[in-house]
């Protein structure tokens, strides 16, 4: 095992610079893709509708002092606590924004077990934590009290035309309602009553046509699209032509294997082209692969610009995930899951995804002890993918593909942040000197060599957190027009997405090198 040691700069001395694609981690599945063309769901539907809800918005705020070191843990920059409890899933965006100089992060509060704490004060609150970067001031607010204790219920944010923010969120596949709230310009702690939009389909206790996630984008026409999981448990969309005040159902636009649901991540160029990566289903149900396509002018295209199908305007999907460009082929030893996607200066996508390497032939609950992170990039002609890091072990039994996650830097394709409980270069367990335990730590990788497809990429690793007494999970790097980098993550314990975590919402502002 490796013990963490501090060097003269206060950083950790780790032998982490390595070629970890095909050599360092031993993955033989890295490749290039050239220019080549839990229940039955009901079918009775109803038209999507919207109503106003009288749900009360909690307006209490708390202030804290930012920029203080928390405990004995080491970090690359001072840790700022945005909220004392909170978690999120990773299939809604933007989960964190920097808006008018304020870092705004949504999260869901947990009191413990889902059922045992239901009804207690604070159970399942959807909360907003803010950090005024210039004033160094933290405030929090309860946006939706006792909503549902599930990390899938985190809001997605989008700036409004009047200078405020839109927040869109839903419960985790337990109803067909999407919630939309607005904040005024200059005050991300003041939220309107919620608009409720009911997605088409039939009511069911779980899954079926019920909704989950939100991904909101503004087209050049000022139409706002929200891409979510809805009818038939597949990707659906809704849209608004009045800055989010009213909504119309769009259609079910992509289908998967129907074992559970496809999983998508999106990246928008701001000019009407929406890139996305997808799996065919949940990786616990299939040996999933990674696919890419983009939506533009009402048509879905493959990576190379070939039109595949029109964006559906009804409940029948015109396209399946496997009709898109396959970026990474999964098999029983390489089960892939989407993690992140961003666009480079040429508006071409670069992506991060996780791969489970030890589940072949094993029943559920027995795999997930060897997860890896992969990086991919499209140059307009072909995709190149590479294994770049050991991701360590699953977060908890039952979700064998749950990693600590990775975050691509939205302004720098050559920088990646990850969470891992092992040395990212060797896979060797890392033991904290603070408590002699293994914890998930944050690391930053910078690509230092290998600019062309003909030479392997070489990544240099450095710690972002170290010698921690708790886990550091699910990093997010929001878009920010600044030389500094904002990093937001979950800091603490996490053992179930359906309401068991004791993690605070942490942030740091990293100065440029």
XYZ file of C-alpha atoms in Angstrom:
513
model
C 0.000 0.000 0.000
C 1.071 3.587 -0.566
C 1.255 6.116 2.244
C 0.842 9.765 1.396
C 3.848 12.021 1.965
C 4.100 15.783 1.650
C 6.804 17.416 -0.448
C 8.440 20.805 -0.113
C 5.610 22.625 -1.966
C 2.981 21.212 0.367
C 1.926 18.933 -2.449
C 2.141 15.176 -2.283
C 5.067 13.325 -3.749
C 3.466 10.554 -5.765
C 4.818 8.660 -8.729
C 1.757 9.381 -10.790
C 3.109 10.594 -14.127
C 2.665 7.645 -16.419
C 1.355 6.386 -19.676
C -1.815 4.836 -18.336
C -3.657 4.114 -21.530
C -2.506 0.785 -22.910
C 0.685 0.447 -20.847
C 0.124 1.898 -17.377
C -3.197 0.207 -16.621
C -2.895 -2.665 -19.035
C -6.132 -2.033 -20.961
C -6.140 -3.658 -24.364
C -9.506 -2.244 -25.327
C -8.350 1.289 -26.251
C -9.156 1.927 -29.887
C -9.928 4.380 -32.629
C -13.134 4.640 -34.612
C -12.714 5.800 -38.170
C -15.110 7.476 -40.596
C -17.840 4.820 -40.944
C -21.273 5.291 -41.609
C -37.702 -3.426 -13.978
C -41.133 -3.714 -15.066
C -43.479 -3.574 -18.012
C -44.454 -0.089 -19.164
C -48.031 0.912 -19.861
C -48.992 2.276 -23.275
C -52.066 4.362 -22.522
C -51.106 8.044 -22.624
C -52.368 11.477 -21.905
C -51.224 14.863 -23.122
C -48.550 16.640 -21.106
C -50.016 19.432 -18.981
C -48.837 22.074 -16.593
C -50.287 23.534 -13.406
C -49.183 25.894 -10.686
C -48.338 24.370 -7.309
C -48.674 26.062 -3.969
C -45.557 24.379 -2.551
C -44.014 26.838 -0.141
C -40.431 27.925 -0.687
C -38.384 27.993 2.510
C -36.623 31.341 2.752
C -34.316 30.863 5.719
C -30.691 31.533 4.916
C -27.537 30.744 6.763
C -24.195 32.425 6.384
C -20.792 30.893 6.869
C -17.179 31.860 6.626
C -15.572 30.615 3.437
C -12.006 29.642 2.717
C -11.246 27.785 5.935
C -9.396 24.479 6.117
C -11.723 21.740 7.368
C -10.077 19.415 9.925
C -6.624 18.005 9.252
C -7.297 17.162 5.629
C -4.945 18.567 2.990
C -6.286 20.223 -0.149
C -4.879 22.046 -3.152
C -6.874 25.154 -2.194
C -8.910 26.139 0.893
C -12.110 24.130 1.272
C -15.363 26.085 1.295
C -18.414 24.402 2.784
C -21.480 25.389 0.745
C -23.863 23.188 2.714
C -23.508 20.847 5.687
C -25.335 18.035 3.892
C -26.076 17.336 0.249
C -25.676 14.960 -2.687
C -26.423 14.717 -6.406
C -26.489 12.258 -9.245
C -24.627 13.113 -12.461
C -27.262 12.879 -15.195
C -28.657 16.401 -14.870
C -26.923 19.648 -15.923
C -25.932 22.269 -15.217
C -25.768 21.155 -11.602
C -23.478 24.053 -10.670
C -23.194 27.480 -12.297
C -21.166 30.618 -11.729
C -23.750 33.364 -12.211
C -22.928 37.048 -11.737
C -19.899 36.169 -9.661
C -21.771 33.743 -7.418
C -21.202 29.985 -7.356
C -24.624 28.319 -7.213
C -24.911 24.598 -6.385
C -28.015 22.504 -5.850
C -28.195 19.399 -3.659
C -30.589 17.072 -1.833
C -30.496 16.603 1.950
C -30.424 13.199 3.684
C -31.315 12.377 7.279
C -30.425 8.674 7.037
C -32.440 5.729 5.782
C -35.101 6.627 3.197
C -38.094 5.079 4.969
C -36.942 5.367 8.574
C -36.538 9.150 8.365
C -39.419 9.946 6.005
C -41.553 12.826 7.259
C -38.882 14.238 9.531
C -37.896 17.889 9.171
C -35.288 18.253 6.442
C -36.015 14.874 4.780
C -35.348 15.181 1.053
C -35.037 18.968 0.989
C -33.869 20.367 -2.342
C -31.426 23.056 -1.258
C -29.278 25.730 -2.888
C -25.854 26.701 -1.627
C -24.195 29.886 -2.883
C -20.710 31.329 -2.591
C -20.095 34.965 -3.484
C -16.552 34.680 -4.793
C -15.583 38.330 -4.365
C -17.196 38.748 -0.940
C -16.060 35.291 0.260
C -19.553 34.660 1.677
C -21.665 31.493 1.810
C -25.465 31.313 2.053
C -27.927 28.441 1.747
C -31.667 28.141 1.219
C -34.276 25.383 1.108
C -35.851 25.597 -2.336
C -38.295 22.681 -1.957
C -38.941 21.330 1.532
C -39.364 17.556 2.093
C -39.370 16.813 -1.630
C -37.887 13.298 -1.741
C -34.704 11.912 -0.220
C -32.971 10.812 -3.424
C -29.878 12.253 -5.103
C -31.535 11.974 -8.543
C -33.703 14.967 -7.587
C -31.008 17.618 -7.876
C -31.951 20.672 -10.007
C -30.441 21.772 -13.294
C -29.845 25.520 -13.767
C -30.116 27.841 -16.763
C -29.826 31.662 -16.878
C -33.055 33.457 -17.749
C -33.372 36.389 -20.147
C -34.030 38.800 -17.288
C -30.754 37.916 -15.552
C -32.066 35.370 -13.076
C -31.888 31.589 -13.003
C -34.217 28.756 -13.930
C -34.143 25.564 -11.826
C -35.675 22.361 -13.250
C -35.938 19.123 -11.260
C -38.077 16.056 -10.580
C -38.403 13.071 -8.285
C -36.699 9.763 -9.046
C -39.159 7.886 -11.273
C -41.963 8.083 -8.717
C -44.283 10.524 -10.549
C -44.686 12.187 -13.955
C -44.184 15.768 -12.723
C -41.336 18.114 -13.687
C -40.872 21.150 -11.404
C -39.689 24.550 -12.646
C -38.766 27.547 -10.483
C -37.257 30.961 -11.196
C -35.021 33.333 -9.291
C -34.824 37.081 -9.993
C -31.703 38.829 -11.242
C -29.096 39.215 -8.541
C -30.639 36.882 -5.963
C -30.195 33.099 -6.376
C -31.681 32.674 -2.877
C -35.147 33.916 -3.828
C -37.153 31.319 -5.763
C -40.660 31.459 -7.165
C -43.435 28.993 -6.502
C -43.016 25.953 -8.727
C -44.659 25.412 -12.075
C -45.596 21.744 -12.454
C -45.447 20.119 -15.870
C -46.989 16.656 -16.190
C -45.253 14.440 -18.734
C -47.403 12.070 -20.855
C -48.146 8.509 -19.784
C -49.751 6.547 -17.004
C -49.172 6.791 -13.277
C -47.187 4.045 -11.607
C -45.512 3.617 -8.232
C -42.059 3.488 -9.834
C -40.527 3.602 -13.325
C -43.026 3.184 -16.162
C -43.592 6.632 -17.674
C -42.405 8.512 -14.601
C -39.779 11.226 -14.942
C -36.194 11.663 -13.743
C -33.390 14.177 -14.390
C -33.317 17.540 -16.201
C -30.908 18.955 -18.789
C -31.819 22.459 -19.944
C -30.448 24.403 -22.911
C -31.390 27.597 -24.747
C -31.494 27.537 -28.549
C -30.672 30.634 -30.668
C -34.434 31.113 -31.170
C -34.627 31.519 -27.339
C -36.587 28.276 -27.098
C -35.556 26.346 -23.987
C -35.330 22.564 -24.207
C -35.353 20.211 -21.246
C -34.112 16.693 -21.982
C -35.245 14.210 -19.345
C -36.175 10.569 -18.797
C -39.903 10.135 -19.190
C -42.373 8.176 -21.283
C -41.467 4.467 -21.575
C -38.488 5.206 -19.291
C -36.632 6.565 -22.318
C -35.120 9.964 -23.219
C -37.878 12.555 -23.783
C -37.927 16.324 -24.163
C -40.144 19.307 -23.414
C -39.735 22.938 -24.446
C -40.650 26.484 -23.532
C -40.987 29.518 -25.817
C -41.523 32.072 -23.024
C -38.332 31.749 -20.967
C -39.600 28.860 -18.868
C -42.992 30.249 -17.834
C -44.974 27.586 -19.721
C -43.986 24.254 -21.255
C -45.025 21.917 -24.069
C -44.257 18.227 -24.416
C -41.937 17.503 -27.345
C -41.552 13.762 -27.766
C -39.783 10.532 -26.925
C -36.694 10.821 -29.062
C -34.407 7.859 -28.291
C -34.898 4.255 -27.211
C -32.689 1.698 -25.518
C -32.790 -1.976 -24.623
C -35.677 -1.581 -22.137
C -33.800 -3.382 -19.379
C -33.920 -0.091 -17.513
C -33.022 3.070 -19.437
C -30.306 4.688 -21.591
C -27.981 7.080 -19.745
C -27.064 10.337 -21.478
C -24.702 13.252 -20.911
C -24.993 16.453 -22.974
C -22.768 19.288 -24.181
C -24.195 22.321 -25.993
C -22.272 24.651 -28.308
C -24.584 27.619 -27.628
C -25.500 27.894 -31.293
C -28.068 25.155 -31.855
C -25.968 21.974 -31.836
C -26.373 19.635 -28.872
C -23.836 16.813 -28.528
C -24.572 13.798 -26.361
C -23.101 10.457 -25.344
C -25.258 7.507 -24.344
C -25.353 3.909 -23.199
C -27.965 1.447 -24.410
C -29.119 0.787 -20.841
C -27.984 0.630 -17.234
C -24.625 -1.191 -16.945
C -26.022 -3.521 -14.287
C -28.413 -4.894 -16.938
C -26.146 -5.139 -19.999
C -22.505 -5.021 -21.068
C -22.979 -1.434 -22.175
C -21.038 0.561 -24.772
C -20.623 4.311 -25.350
C -22.254 6.066 -28.325
C -22.172 9.647 -29.607
C -24.405 11.817 -31.751
C -25.649 15.368 -31.985
C -28.925 17.190 -32.516
C -29.094 20.142 -34.907
C -31.914 21.716 -36.956
C -34.388 19.098 -35.787
C -32.235 16.176 -36.965
C -30.125 13.689 -35.018
C -26.737 13.036 -36.611
C -23.895 10.620 -36.046
C -20.424 11.899 -35.152
C -19.520 12.441 -38.802
C -22.526 14.608 -39.661
C -24.664 11.931 -41.285
C -28.374 12.578 -40.571
C -29.941 9.569 -38.861
C -33.483 10.574 -37.949
C -35.713 13.560 -37.281
C -36.259 14.543 -33.667
C -39.474 12.765 -32.728
C -42.506 14.947 -32.026
C -44.642 12.199 -30.481
C -44.381 9.148 -28.240
C -42.652 6.975 -30.842
C -38.866 7.230 -30.905
C -37.321 7.445 -34.373
C -33.913 6.226 -33.297
C -32.186 3.684 -31.056
C -28.969 4.319 -29.147
C -27.099 1.679 -31.171
C -27.878 3.591 -34.401
C -25.456 6.306 -33.248
C -21.660 6.295 -33.615
C -20.117 3.715 -31.311
C -17.189 5.317 -29.502
C -16.315 2.432 -27.180
C -17.441 -1.173 -27.482
C -18.345 -2.805 -24.212
C -18.116 -6.479 -23.339
C -18.317 -8.557 -20.170
C -14.860 -7.350 -19.114
C -15.393 -3.739 -20.220
C -18.804 -2.474 -19.066
C -19.001 1.258 -19.771
C -20.987 4.141 -18.279
C -21.239 7.771 -19.353
C -19.646 10.318 -16.992
C -18.962 13.673 -18.723
C -18.756 15.465 -22.068
C -17.461 18.911 -23.052
C -16.582 20.730 -26.301
C -13.160 22.027 -27.322
C -12.336 25.295 -29.106
C -13.323 23.696 -32.432
C -16.682 22.642 -30.894
C -15.642 18.987 -31.076
C -16.500 16.692 -28.157
C -14.182 15.210 -25.571
C -15.603 12.752 -23.081
C -15.026 10.796 -19.883
C -16.571 7.443 -19.040
C -16.053 4.664 -16.513
C -15.461 0.995 -17.255
C -16.015 -1.978 -14.932
C -13.286 -4.571 -15.432
C -14.078 -7.364 -12.964
C -17.715 -8.320 -13.445
C -17.460 -11.022 -16.103
C -19.462 -14.084 -15.079
C -20.331 -12.633 -11.679
C -23.849 -12.037 -10.342
C -24.910 -8.580 -9.303
C -23.334 -7.333 -6.045
C -20.106 -9.281 -6.606
C -18.335 -7.011 -9.100
C -17.233 -3.401 -9.028
C -13.853 -3.773 -7.333
C -11.866 -2.730 -10.401
C -13.259 0.370 -12.082
C -11.290 2.485 -14.573
C -11.661 5.938 -16.111
C -11.413 6.452 -19.851
C -10.981 9.606 -21.895
C -12.058 10.104 -25.494
C -11.752 12.829 -28.090
C -13.176 13.423 -31.574
C -11.151 15.476 -34.049
C -13.762 15.702 -36.792
C -12.533 12.553 -38.550
C -12.279 9.871 -35.887
C -12.598 9.069 -32.225
C -9.653 8.133 -30.036
C -10.238 6.633 -26.597
C -7.791 5.788 -23.851
C -7.855 4.361 -20.347
C -6.287 7.044 -18.156
C -6.778 6.027 -14.527
C -7.743 3.428 -11.995
C -11.041 4.533 -10.478
C -10.861 2.075 -7.587
C -13.860 0.328 -6.106
C -17.630 0.737 -6.295
C -19.234 3.179 -3.869
C -21.568 0.538 -2.442
C -22.908 -2.968 -3.089
C -25.783 -3.187 -5.515
C -24.489 -0.408 -7.756
C -21.341 -2.132 -8.928
C -20.624 0.543 -11.560
C -20.838 3.529 -9.214
C -17.426 5.224 -9.220
C -16.360 8.413 -7.461
C -16.737 10.003 -10.944
C -14.638 12.300 -13.094
C -15.048 15.892 -14.290
C -13.632 17.297 -17.504
C -12.360 20.856 -17.393
C -14.814 22.736 -19.659
C -12.142 25.211 -20.792
C -9.203 22.813 -21.135
C -9.475 19.416 -22.878
C -6.095 18.460 -21.425
C -7.214 18.612 -17.781
C -9.333 16.051 -15.941
C -10.341 15.824 -12.271
C -11.240 12.412 -10.818
C -12.287 10.774 -7.553
C -10.603 7.470 -6.692
C -9.781 5.402 -3.612
C -6.579 4.060 -5.211
C -3.474 5.478 -6.836
C -4.860 6.525 -10.255
C -1.716 5.397 -12.061
C -1.057 2.023 -10.421
C -4.297 0.969 -8.739
C -2.494 0.569 -5.423
C -4.638 1.427 -2.363
C -3.922 4.814 -0.825
C -3.894 5.032 2.973
C -4.466 8.345 4.715
C -1.920 9.301 7.357
C -4.715 11.108 9.192
C -6.602 7.953 10.216
C -4.867 4.975 8.532
C -7.966 4.407 6.402
C -8.550 4.370 2.661
C -10.667 7.229 1.316
C -11.709 8.513 -2.070
C -9.473 11.464 -2.907
C -9.598 13.994 -5.714
C -6.822 14.050 -8.312
C -6.044 16.277 -11.279
C -4.522 14.986 -14.500
C -2.852 17.117 -17.140
C -2.018 15.742 -20.570
C 1.678 16.468 -21.083
C 2.488 14.540 -24.273
C 0.851 12.844 -27.218
C -0.892 15.541 -29.199
C -1.642 13.347 -32.229
C -3.521 10.087 -32.610
C -0.271 8.397 -33.642
C 1.378 8.845 -30.251
C -0.205 7.805 -26.928
C -1.331 10.478 -24.537
C 0.726 10.808 -21.368
C -0.928 12.235 -18.279
C 0.710 13.800 -15.227
C -1.222 13.315 -11.983
C -1.299 15.409 -8.834
C -3.511 15.287 -5.744
C -6.301 17.801 -5.147
C -7.161 16.355 -1.737
C -5.033 14.027 0.421
C -4.724 12.463 3.853
C -8.456 12.883 4.207
C -10.610 11.605 7.026
C -13.629 11.261 4.736
C -14.434 10.527 1.092
C -14.276 13.115 -1.694
C -16.785 12.261 -4.416
C -18.487 13.371 -7.628
C -16.477 16.461 -8.604
C -18.039 19.127 -10.814
C -16.202 21.887 -12.692
C -18.675 24.587 -13.763
C -18.134 26.775 -16.792
C -16.564 30.049 -15.705
C -15.015 32.860 -17.709
C -12.028 33.205 -15.403
C -8.437 31.988 -15.212
C -9.288 30.268 -11.939
C -11.084 26.918 -11.679
C -14.047 26.268 -9.400
C -14.364 22.693 -8.144
C -17.457 21.485 -6.284
C -17.802 18.010 -4.778
C -19.430 15.837 -2.107
C -17.272 15.488 1.007
C -18.186 12.762 3.489
C -19.891 9.355 3.427
C -22.273 8.081 0.749
C -23.840 4.619 0.782
C -27.093 4.716 -1.197
C -28.633 6.972 -3.835
C -32.062 6.564 -2.287
C -31.264 8.627 0.733
C -28.259 7.501 2.751
C -25.381 9.960 2.792
C -23.638 12.208 5.272
C -21.663 14.368 2.860
C -21.366 18.116 2.843
C -21.230 20.208 -0.320
C -17.653 21.429 -0.660
C -15.951 23.792 -3.076
C -12.556 25.274 -3.793
C -11.258 27.997 -6.072
C -8.039 26.798 -7.704
C -5.618 29.465 -8.858
C -3.933 29.010 -12.255
C -0.470 27.457 -12.255
